[in-house]
Amino acid sequence: MTKSHEQTSAGETTDSVESGDVHAEQFGVKRIREAYRRGMYNGETPDFPVSYEELRESAFEQMSESAKAYVHGGAGTEETFERNKDFSRWRIVPRMLRGVADRDLSVDVLGTEHEYPLMVTPLGVQTLLHEEGETATARACEELNVPFVLSSLSSTPLEEVAGTLGETPKWFQFYWSSDREVAASFLDRAEATDYDAIVVTVDAPTLGWRERLLERGYYPFLEGEGMANYFSDPAFRASLDAPPEEDTQAAVDHFLEVFGDASLTWDDLEFVFDRTDLPVVIKGVLHPEDAKTAVKYGADGVQVSTHGGRQVDGSISAVEALPEVADAVGDRAVVLFDSGIRRGEDAFKAMGLGADAVMIGRPFAYGLAHSGEAGVRNVLENTLSQFDLTMGLAGIDEAKSIDSKAIRDEQTL
Ligand code: FNR
């Protein structure tokens, strides 16, 4: 049940999102009705853009040129970034008259029931988008009970974000540090503050060639942005001659020395499994053999992702990779998906192609830039509404049961 759910004395619900078996059928329909009533009776149009494309344009008006370059940018020509969004090869095949009044959006992920199949993907340096950064995003997630994945490169320390999220499922995205003390400390801190899983991002052994950032000579970390977890980390601080508050430049230089490690191999994953008792998800898997290897090494989940087209330009898109990876993994691990989710229909298709749950990235980032916590909440509510309606219109009443039968591949039509 969402935290903000309240009943008035007249017995009407006052929040705009309802959940659980009893109210699930209201989710998407209620949002539509509200919009039409406000328009027809009050002459009001939504003050939040409905389409992703308009949202992005509107968010750009609030964003600095540097922030736009950082968030918008894919690698190279942005071919993969653009193709990620193209789910058109897969078509939903709706079924009729299947009794879809009570729709249940919940899914099982890593042994926990999530109220919705949508999660918020790890996205660094959220203060570039809004002064409240991750705190605003976490508040919106907490209100709706949408799981949040915090980036290692956040602008807010992981302990503070955990406090904001309360009982909402929370995962910590782990970037390798060549300093094992720091790496171990990150994992320990996440476990001590009740994160539910560790997401190990493996698709960033080196930096990607991001032309928008190179053209501007802009890299936010050199300004000490996105360093909150490092600057607050006891092991990181212990390796500095002066605390980051006194000598930020030296702290940034040290971060650049220890961030990432291109020499890593699958065997190095043992370090993570040994160090934490939390479930581990490997993020950035595109090849079925890598997915099998991840599972063989003990991963509890694999996340199909191109990092939003920010790493290998010209790579296979995430949705193209998904069916084979899901097939390779089978029931042995959870399959997560990101890169290209813009609307609820995309989420539905990804689940039909084998994802157990999906993560949303740039849309929530633009919601955050547009209007902080309210903006993120609007994006999540809109996306979940579209997902709910798509499910109902496709003749499916349980998100868990979306499978390949609901989808046709253009190539087989
Ligand atoms: C990211 N992504 C990312 N991934 C990660 O594991 N750690 C991180 O710190 C970040 N940071 C980050 C910043 C920005 C601005 C973007 C756009 C992306 C990748 C992210 O988790 C996810 O894979 C993509 O956002 C998915 O692509 P779309 O759907 O946003 O295009």
Coordinates of C-alpha atoms and ligand atoms in Angstrom, one line a residue:
M1 CA 0.0 0.0 0.0
T2 CA 1.4 3.4 -0.8
K3 CA 2.4 5.5 2.2
S4 CA 0.3 8.5 1.1
H5 CA -2.9 6.6 0.8
E6 CA -5.6 8.2 3.0
Q7 CA -9.3 7.9 3.3
T8 CA -11.6 11.0 3.7
S9 CA -14.6 10.8 5.9
A10 CA -16.7 10.4 2.7
G11 CA -14.6 7.2 2.1
E12 CA -13.0 8.7 -1.0
T13 CA -9.3 8.2 -1.5
T14 CA -7.3 11.5 -1.5
D15 CA -4.1 10.5 -3.1
S16 CA -3.6 10.2 -6.8
V17 CA -2.1 6.8 -6.8
E18 CA -3.6 3.8 -5.2
S19 CA -2.2 0.3 -5.0
G20 CA -2.8 -3.2 -3.9
D21 CA -5.4 -5.6 -5.2
V22 CA -8.4 -3.6 -4.1
H23 CA -7.5 -0.3 -5.8
A24 CA -5.1 -1.3 -8.5
E25 CA -7.7 -1.0 -11.2
Q26 CA -8.0 2.7 -10.4
F27 CA -4.3 3.5 -11.0
G28 CA -4.2 4.5 -14.6
V29 CA -7.9 5.2 -15.1
K30 CA -8.0 7.6 -12.1
R31 CA -5.1 9.6 -13.5
I32 CA -6.8 9.9 -16.8
R33 CA -10.1 10.9 -15.3
E34 CA -8.5 13.5 -13.1
A35 CA -6.8 15.1 -16.2
Y36 CA -10.0 15.1 -18.2
R37 CA -12.1 16.5 -15.4
R38 CA -9.7 19.3 -14.6
G39 CA -9.6 20.2 -18.3
M40 CA -13.4 20.0 -19.0
Y41 CA -14.8 21.4 -15.7
N42 CA -12.0 23.7 -14.5
G43 CA -10.4 24.6 -17.8
E44 CA -7.0 23.5 -16.4
T45 CA -4.4 21.7 -18.4
P46 CA -1.7 19.7 -16.6
D47 CA 1.3 21.9 -15.4
F48 CA 3.5 18.9 -16.0
P49 CA 4.3 17.7 -19.6
V50 CA 2.6 14.5 -20.4
S51 CA 4.9 13.2 -23.1
Y52 CA 8.5 12.3 -22.5
E53 CA 9.6 14.5 -25.4
E54 CA 7.9 17.6 -24.1
L55 CA 9.1 16.9 -20.6
R56 CA 12.7 16.8 -21.9
E57 CA 12.3 20.1 -23.7
S58 CA 10.7 21.7 -20.7
A59 CA 13.4 20.3 -18.3
F60 CA 16.1 21.7 -20.6
E61 CA 14.8 25.2 -19.9
Q62 CA 15.7 24.6 -16.2
M63 CA 19.1 23.0 -16.8
S64 CA 22.6 24.5 -17.3
E65 CA 24.3 23.7 -20.6
S66 CA 26.7 21.4 -18.7
A67 CA 23.9 19.5 -17.0
K68 CA 22.2 19.0 -20.3
A69 CA 25.4 17.7 -21.8
Y70 CA 25.9 15.3 -18.9
V71 CA 22.4 13.8 -18.8
H72 CA 21.5 13.9 -22.5
G73 CA 24.8 12.6 -23.8
G74 CA 25.4 9.2 -25.1
A75 CA 28.8 7.9 -26.3
G76 CA 30.1 8.8 -29.8
T77 CA 27.5 9.5 -32.4
E78 CA 24.8 8.5 -29.9
E79 CA 23.6 5.8 -32.2
T80 CA 23.1 3.3 -29.4
F81 CA 21.5 6.0 -27.2
E82 CA 19.0 6.6 -30.0
R83 CA 18.3 3.0 -30.9
N84 CA 17.8 2.0 -27.3
K85 CA 14.5 3.8 -27.4
D86 CA 13.3 1.8 -30.4
F87 CA 11.0 -1.0 -29.1
S88 CA 9.0 -0.9 -32.3
R89 CA 10.2 -4.3 -33.6
W90 CA 8.2 -5.9 -30.9
R91 CA 4.4 -5.6 -31.0
I92 CA 2.0 -6.1 -28.2
V93 CA -0.8 -8.5 -29.1
P94 CA -3.8 -7.6 -27.0
R95 CA -6.3 -10.2 -25.9
M96 CA -9.9 -9.3 -25.3
L97 CA -12.6 -10.0 -22.7
R98 CA -10.4 -11.4 -20.1
G99 CA -11.8 -9.7 -17.0
V100 CA -9.1 -7.2 -16.2
A101 CA -10.9 -5.0 -13.6
D102 CA -8.6 -5.9 -10.8
R103 CA -5.1 -5.5 -12.0
D104 CA -2.1 -6.5 -9.8
L105 CA 1.1 -4.7 -10.7
S106 CA 3.2 -6.4 -8.1
V107 CA 6.2 -8.5 -9.0
D108 CA 8.7 -10.7 -7.0
V109 CA 12.3 -9.4 -7.2
L110 CA 15.1 -11.1 -5.3
G111 CA 12.7 -12.8 -2.9
T112 CA 10.8 -9.5 -2.1
E113 CA 7.4 -8.5 -3.4
H114 CA 7.7 -5.1 -5.1
E115 CA 4.4 -3.2 -5.4
Y116 CA 5.3 -2.3 -9.0
P117 CA 7.6 -3.6 -11.7
L118 CA 9.2 -0.2 -12.0
M119 CA 12.4 0.9 -10.2
V120 CA 14.5 4.1 -10.4
T121 CA 17.9 3.4 -12.0
P122 CA 21.2 4.5 -10.5
L123 CA 22.0 8.0 -11.9
G124 CA 24.9 9.9 -10.5
V125 CA 25.2 13.6 -9.4
Q126 CA 21.5 14.4 -9.1
T127 CA 22.2 17.8 -7.7
L128 CA 23.1 18.8 -11.3
L129 CA 19.4 18.4 -12.0
H130 CA 17.9 19.9 -8.9
E131 CA 19.4 21.4 -5.7
E132 CA 17.7 18.6 -3.6
G133 CA 19.3 15.9 -5.8
E134 CA 18.8 12.3 -4.6
T135 CA 16.8 13.5 -1.6
A136 CA 14.0 14.7 -3.8
T137 CA 14.0 11.5 -5.9
A138 CA 14.1 9.4 -2.8
R139 CA 11.1 11.2 -1.3
A140 CA 9.1 10.7 -4.4
C141 CA 10.0 7.0 -4.4
E142 CA 9.1 6.7 -0.7
E143 CA 5.7 8.3 -1.3
L144 CA 4.9 5.8 -4.0
N145 CA 6.8 2.8 -2.7
V146 CA 8.9 2.7 -5.9
P147 CA 12.3 1.1 -5.3
F148 CA 15.3 3.3 -5.6
V149 CA 18.8 2.4 -6.7
L150 CA 21.4 4.8 -5.4
S151 CA 24.6 5.5 -7.4
S152 CA 28.0 5.3 -5.9
L153 CA 28.5 8.7 -7.5
S154 CA 25.6 10.4 -5.7
S155 CA 25.6 13.9 -4.4
T156 CA 24.1 12.7 -1.1
P157 CA 25.7 10.1 1.2
L158 CA 24.1 6.7 1.1
E159 CA 23.1 6.8 4.8
E160 CA 21.1 9.9 4.3
V161 CA 19.3 8.6 1.3
A162 CA 18.5 5.4 3.3
G163 CA 16.9 7.5 6.0
T164 CA 14.7 9.3 3.4
L165 CA 13.6 6.0 1.8
G166 CA 12.6 4.4 5.1
E167 CA 11.0 1.0 4.3
T168 CA 11.0 1.6 0.5
P169 CA 13.1 -1.1 -1.2
K170 CA 16.6 0.4 -1.8
W171 CA 19.6 -1.0 -3.6
F172 CA 23.1 0.4 -3.7
Q173 CA 25.0 0.6 -7.0
F174 CA 28.6 -0.2 -6.5
Y175 CA 31.4 1.1 -8.6
W176 CA 34.7 -0.7 -8.2
S177 CA 37.4 1.1 -6.5
S178 CA 41.0 0.0 -7.0
D179 CA 41.4 0.7 -3.3
R180 CA 39.9 -2.4 -1.8
E181 CA 39.6 -0.7 1.6
V182 CA 37.3 1.8 0.1
A183 CA 35.4 -0.8 -1.9
A184 CA 34.9 -2.9 1.2
S185 CA 33.8 0.1 3.2
F186 CA 31.1 1.0 0.6
L187 CA 29.7 -2.5 0.7
D188 CA 29.7 -2.5 4.6
R189 CA 28.0 0.8 4.7
A190 CA 25.3 -0.3 2.4
E191 CA 24.7 -3.4 4.4
A192 CA 24.8 -1.5 7.7
T193 CA 22.1 1.0 6.5
D194 CA 19.7 -1.7 5.4
Y195 CA 20.1 -1.5 1.6
D196 CA 18.4 -4.6 0.1
A197 CA 20.8 -5.4 -2.7
I198 CA 24.1 -4.5 -4.3
V199 CA 24.2 -3.6 -8.0
V200 CA 27.6 -4.0 -9.5
T201 CA 28.0 -2.0 -12.6
V202 CA 30.4 -3.8 -14.9
D203 CA 30.1 -1.9 -18.2
A204 CA 32.3 1.0 -17.2
P205 CA 35.9 -0.5 -17.1
T206 CA 37.0 2.8 -18.6
L207 CA 35.3 6.1 -19.4
G208 CA 33.1 6.3 -22.4
W209 CA 33.8 8.7 -25.3
R210 CA 31.1 11.3 -24.7
E211 CA 31.3 14.0 -27.2
R212 CA 29.0 16.5 -25.6
L213 CA 31.1 16.5 -22.5
L214 CA 34.4 16.5 -24.4
E215 CA 33.3 19.4 -26.5
R216 CA 32.6 21.4 -23.3
G217 CA 35.6 20.0 -21.4
Y218 CA 33.1 19.2 -18.7
Y219 CA 33.3 16.4 -16.2
P220 CA 31.4 17.1 -13.0
F221 CA 33.5 14.9 -10.7
L222 CA 36.5 17.3 -11.2
E223 CA 34.5 19.9 -9.3
G224 CA 34.0 17.5 -6.5
E225 CA 30.3 16.9 -7.6
G226 CA 28.9 13.4 -7.0
M227 CA 31.6 12.6 -4.4
A228 CA 29.4 12.4 -1.3
N229 CA 29.9 8.7 -0.7
Y230 CA 33.7 9.0 -1.2
F231 CA 34.2 12.2 0.8
S232 CA 32.2 10.7 3.7
D233 CA 33.9 7.4 3.6
P234 CA 36.2 6.6 6.5
A235 CA 38.6 4.5 4.4
F236 CA 38.7 7.1 1.6
R237 CA 39.3 9.9 4.1
A238 CA 42.0 7.8 5.9
S239 CA 44.0 7.7 2.7
L240 CA 44.1 11.5 2.3
D241 CA 46.6 13.9 3.9
A242 CA 43.9 16.5 4.5
P243 CA 40.1 16.1 4.7
P244 CA 38.2 16.8 1.5
E245 CA 36.7 19.9 3.2
E246 CA 40.2 21.4 3.5
D247 CA 41.7 20.2 0.3
T248 CA 39.0 19.3 -2.2
Q249 CA 41.4 19.2 -5.2
A250 CA 43.6 16.6 -3.5
A251 CA 40.5 14.5 -2.6
V252 CA 39.3 14.7 -6.2
D253 CA 42.7 13.7 -7.5
H254 CA 42.7 10.7 -5.2
F255 CA 39.2 9.7 -6.3
L256 CA 40.4 9.8 -9.9
E257 CA 43.2 7.5 -9.0
V258 CA 41.1 4.9 -7.3
F259 CA 37.9 5.1 -9.3
G260 CA 37.3 2.0 -11.6
D261 CA 39.7 -0.7 -12.5
A262 CA 40.1 -1.8 -16.1
S263 CA 42.0 -4.9 -15.0
L264 CA 39.0 -6.6 -13.4
T265 CA 37.9 -10.0 -14.4
W266 CA 35.0 -12.2 -13.3
D267 CA 37.2 -13.8 -10.7
D268 CA 37.4 -10.4 -9.0
L269 CA 33.6 -10.6 -8.3
E270 CA 34.4 -13.1 -5.5
F271 CA 35.5 -10.1 -3.5
V272 CA 31.9 -8.7 -3.6
F273 CA 30.3 -12.0 -2.8
D274 CA 32.6 -12.7 0.1
R275 CA 32.2 -9.2 1.5
T276 CA 28.4 -8.8 1.5
D277 CA 25.5 -11.0 2.5
L278 CA 23.2 -8.9 0.3
P279 CA 21.9 -10.2 -3.0
V280 CA 24.1 -9.1 -5.9
V281 CA 22.9 -7.9 -9.3
I282 CA 25.4 -7.5 -12.2
K283 CA 24.4 -4.4 -14.3
G284 CA 25.5 -3.9 -17.8
V285 CA 25.2 -7.4 -19.3
L286 CA 24.4 -7.7 -23.0
H287 CA 25.8 -11.1 -24.0
P288 CA 24.0 -14.3 -23.0
E289 CA 27.4 -16.0 -22.1
D290 CA 28.2 -13.1 -19.8
A291 CA 24.8 -13.6 -18.2
K292 CA 25.5 -17.3 -17.7
T293 CA 28.9 -16.5 -16.2
A294 CA 27.4 -13.9 -13.8
V295 CA 25.0 -16.6 -12.6
K296 CA 27.7 -19.2 -12.3
Y297 CA 29.7 -16.8 -10.1
G298 CA 26.7 -16.4 -7.8
A299 CA 24.9 -13.4 -9.1
D300 CA 21.3 -13.2 -7.9
G301 CA 20.3 -11.0 -10.8
V302 CA 21.6 -9.6 -14.1
Q303 CA 20.6 -6.2 -15.4
V304 CA 20.5 -5.9 -19.2
S305 CA 21.7 -2.3 -19.9
T306 CA 23.8 -0.2 -22.3
H307 CA 24.2 2.3 -19.5
G308 CA 21.9 4.5 -21.5
G309 CA 24.1 4.3 -24.6
R310 CA 26.9 6.1 -22.7
Q311 CA 29.6 3.5 -23.1
V312 CA 29.9 1.6 -26.3
D313 CA 28.5 3.5 -29.2
G314 CA 27.3 1.2 -32.0
S315 CA 26.6 -1.6 -29.5
I316 CA 23.5 -3.8 -29.6
S317 CA 20.7 -2.0 -27.9
A318 CA 19.5 -3.2 -24.6
V319 CA 16.1 -4.4 -25.8
E320 CA 17.8 -6.3 -28.7
A321 CA 20.0 -8.0 -26.1
L322 CA 17.2 -8.8 -23.6
P323 CA 15.5 -11.9 -25.1
E324 CA 18.7 -13.9 -25.4
V325 CA 20.0 -12.9 -22.0
A326 CA 16.7 -13.7 -20.4
D327 CA 16.7 -17.1 -22.1
A328 CA 20.2 -17.8 -20.9
V329 CA 19.4 -16.9 -17.3
G330 CA 16.1 -18.7 -17.1
D331 CA 14.8 -19.0 -13.6
R332 CA 18.2 -19.1 -12.1
A333 CA 18.4 -15.4 -11.4
V334 CA 16.3 -12.2 -11.7
V335 CA 16.5 -10.3 -14.9
L336 CA 16.3 -6.5 -14.7
F337 CA 16.3 -4.2 -17.7
D338 CA 17.1 -0.5 -18.4
S339 CA 18.1 1.7 -21.3
G340 CA 15.4 3.2 -23.3
I341 CA 12.3 2.9 -21.1
R342 CA 10.3 6.1 -21.8
R343 CA 6.8 5.0 -21.3
G344 CA 4.7 2.3 -19.7
E345 CA 4.4 0.4 -23.0
D346 CA 8.2 0.0 -23.1
A347 CA 8.1 -1.5 -19.6
F348 CA 5.4 -3.9 -20.7
K349 CA 7.4 -5.0 -23.8
A350 CA 10.5 -5.5 -21.8
M351 CA 8.6 -7.7 -19.4
G352 CA 7.2 -9.6 -22.3
L353 CA 10.8 -10.2 -23.5
G354 CA 11.9 -11.6 -20.2
A355 CA 12.5 -8.8 -17.7
D356 CA 11.2 -9.4 -14.2
A357 CA 11.2 -5.6 -13.5
V358 CA 12.5 -2.5 -15.3
M359 CA 14.4 0.6 -14.3
I360 CA 13.6 4.1 -15.5
G361 CA 16.4 6.5 -16.1
R362 CA 16.4 9.8 -18.0
P363 CA 12.6 10.4 -17.7
F364 CA 12.9 10.6 -13.9
A365 CA 16.0 12.7 -14.3
Y366 CA 14.1 15.2 -16.4
G367 CA 11.2 15.1 -14.0
L368 CA 13.7 16.0 -11.2
A369 CA 15.1 18.9 -13.3
H370 CA 11.6 20.1 -14.1
S371 CA 10.1 20.3 -10.7
G372 CA 12.1 18.3 -8.1
E373 CA 10.3 15.8 -6.0
A374 CA 6.9 16.6 -7.6
G375 CA 8.4 16.1 -11.0
V376 CA 9.9 12.7 -10.2
R377 CA 6.5 11.7 -8.7
N378 CA 4.7 12.8 -11.8
V379 CA 7.0 10.8 -14.1
L380 CA 6.6 7.7 -11.9
E381 CA 2.8 8.1 -11.7
N382 CA 2.5 8.7 -15.5
T383 CA 4.7 5.7 -16.3
L384 CA 2.9 3.4 -13.9
S385 CA -0.5 4.6 -15.2
Q386 CA 0.5 3.8 -18.8
F387 CA 1.8 0.5 -17.7
D388 CA -1.4 -0.3 -15.8
L389 CA -3.6 0.7 -18.7
T390 CA -1.4 -1.2 -21.2
M391 CA -1.8 -4.3 -19.1
G392 CA -5.5 -3.9 -18.9
L393 CA -5.9 -3.2 -22.6
A394 CA -3.7 -6.2 -23.5
G395 CA -6.0 -8.4 -21.4
I396 CA -3.6 -9.2 -18.6
D397 CA -4.4 -8.7 -14.9
E398 CA -1.2 -9.7 -13.3
A399 CA 2.2 -8.0 -14.1
K400 CA 3.9 -11.3 -13.0
S401 CA 2.2 -13.1 -15.8
I402 CA 3.3 -10.9 -18.7
D403 CA 5.4 -13.1 -21.0
S404 CA 6.4 -13.7 -24.6
K405 CA 2.8 -14.7 -25.5
A406 CA 1.9 -11.1 -25.2
I407 CA 4.5 -10.0 -27.7
R408 CA 5.2 -10.7 -31.4
D409 CA 8.5 -10.0 -33.0
E410 CA 8.2 -8.0 -36.3
Q411 CA 10.5 -10.5 -37.9
T412 CA 8.0 -13.3 -37.4
L413 CA 4.9 -11.4 -38.4
Ligands
FNR1 C1 23.7 7.0 -15.6 N1 23.8 5.6 -15.4 C2 24.6 5.2 -14.3 N2 24.7 3.9 -14.1 C3 25.3 3.4 -13.0 O1 25.4 2.2 -12.8 N3 25.9 4.3 -12.1 C4 25.8 5.6 -12.3 O2 26.3 6.4 -11.5 C5 25.1 6.1 -13.5 N4 25.0 7.5 -13.7 C6 24.3 7.9 -14.8 C7 24.1 9.3 -15.0 C8 23.3 9.7 -16.0 C9 23.1 11.2 -16.2 C10 22.7 8.8 -16.9 C11 21.8 9.3 -18.0 C12 22.9 7.5 -16.7 C13 23.2 4.7 -16.3 C14 21.8 4.4 -15.8 O3 21.8 3.6 -14.6 C15 20.9 3.6 -16.8 O4 21.7 2.5 -17.2 C16 20.6 4.5 -18.0 O5 20.1 5.8 -17.5 C17 19.5 3.9 -18.8 O6 19.3 4.6 -20.0 P1 18.0 5.6 -20.2 O7 16.8 4.8 -20.2 O8 18.1 6.6 -19.1 O9 18.3 6.2 -21.6

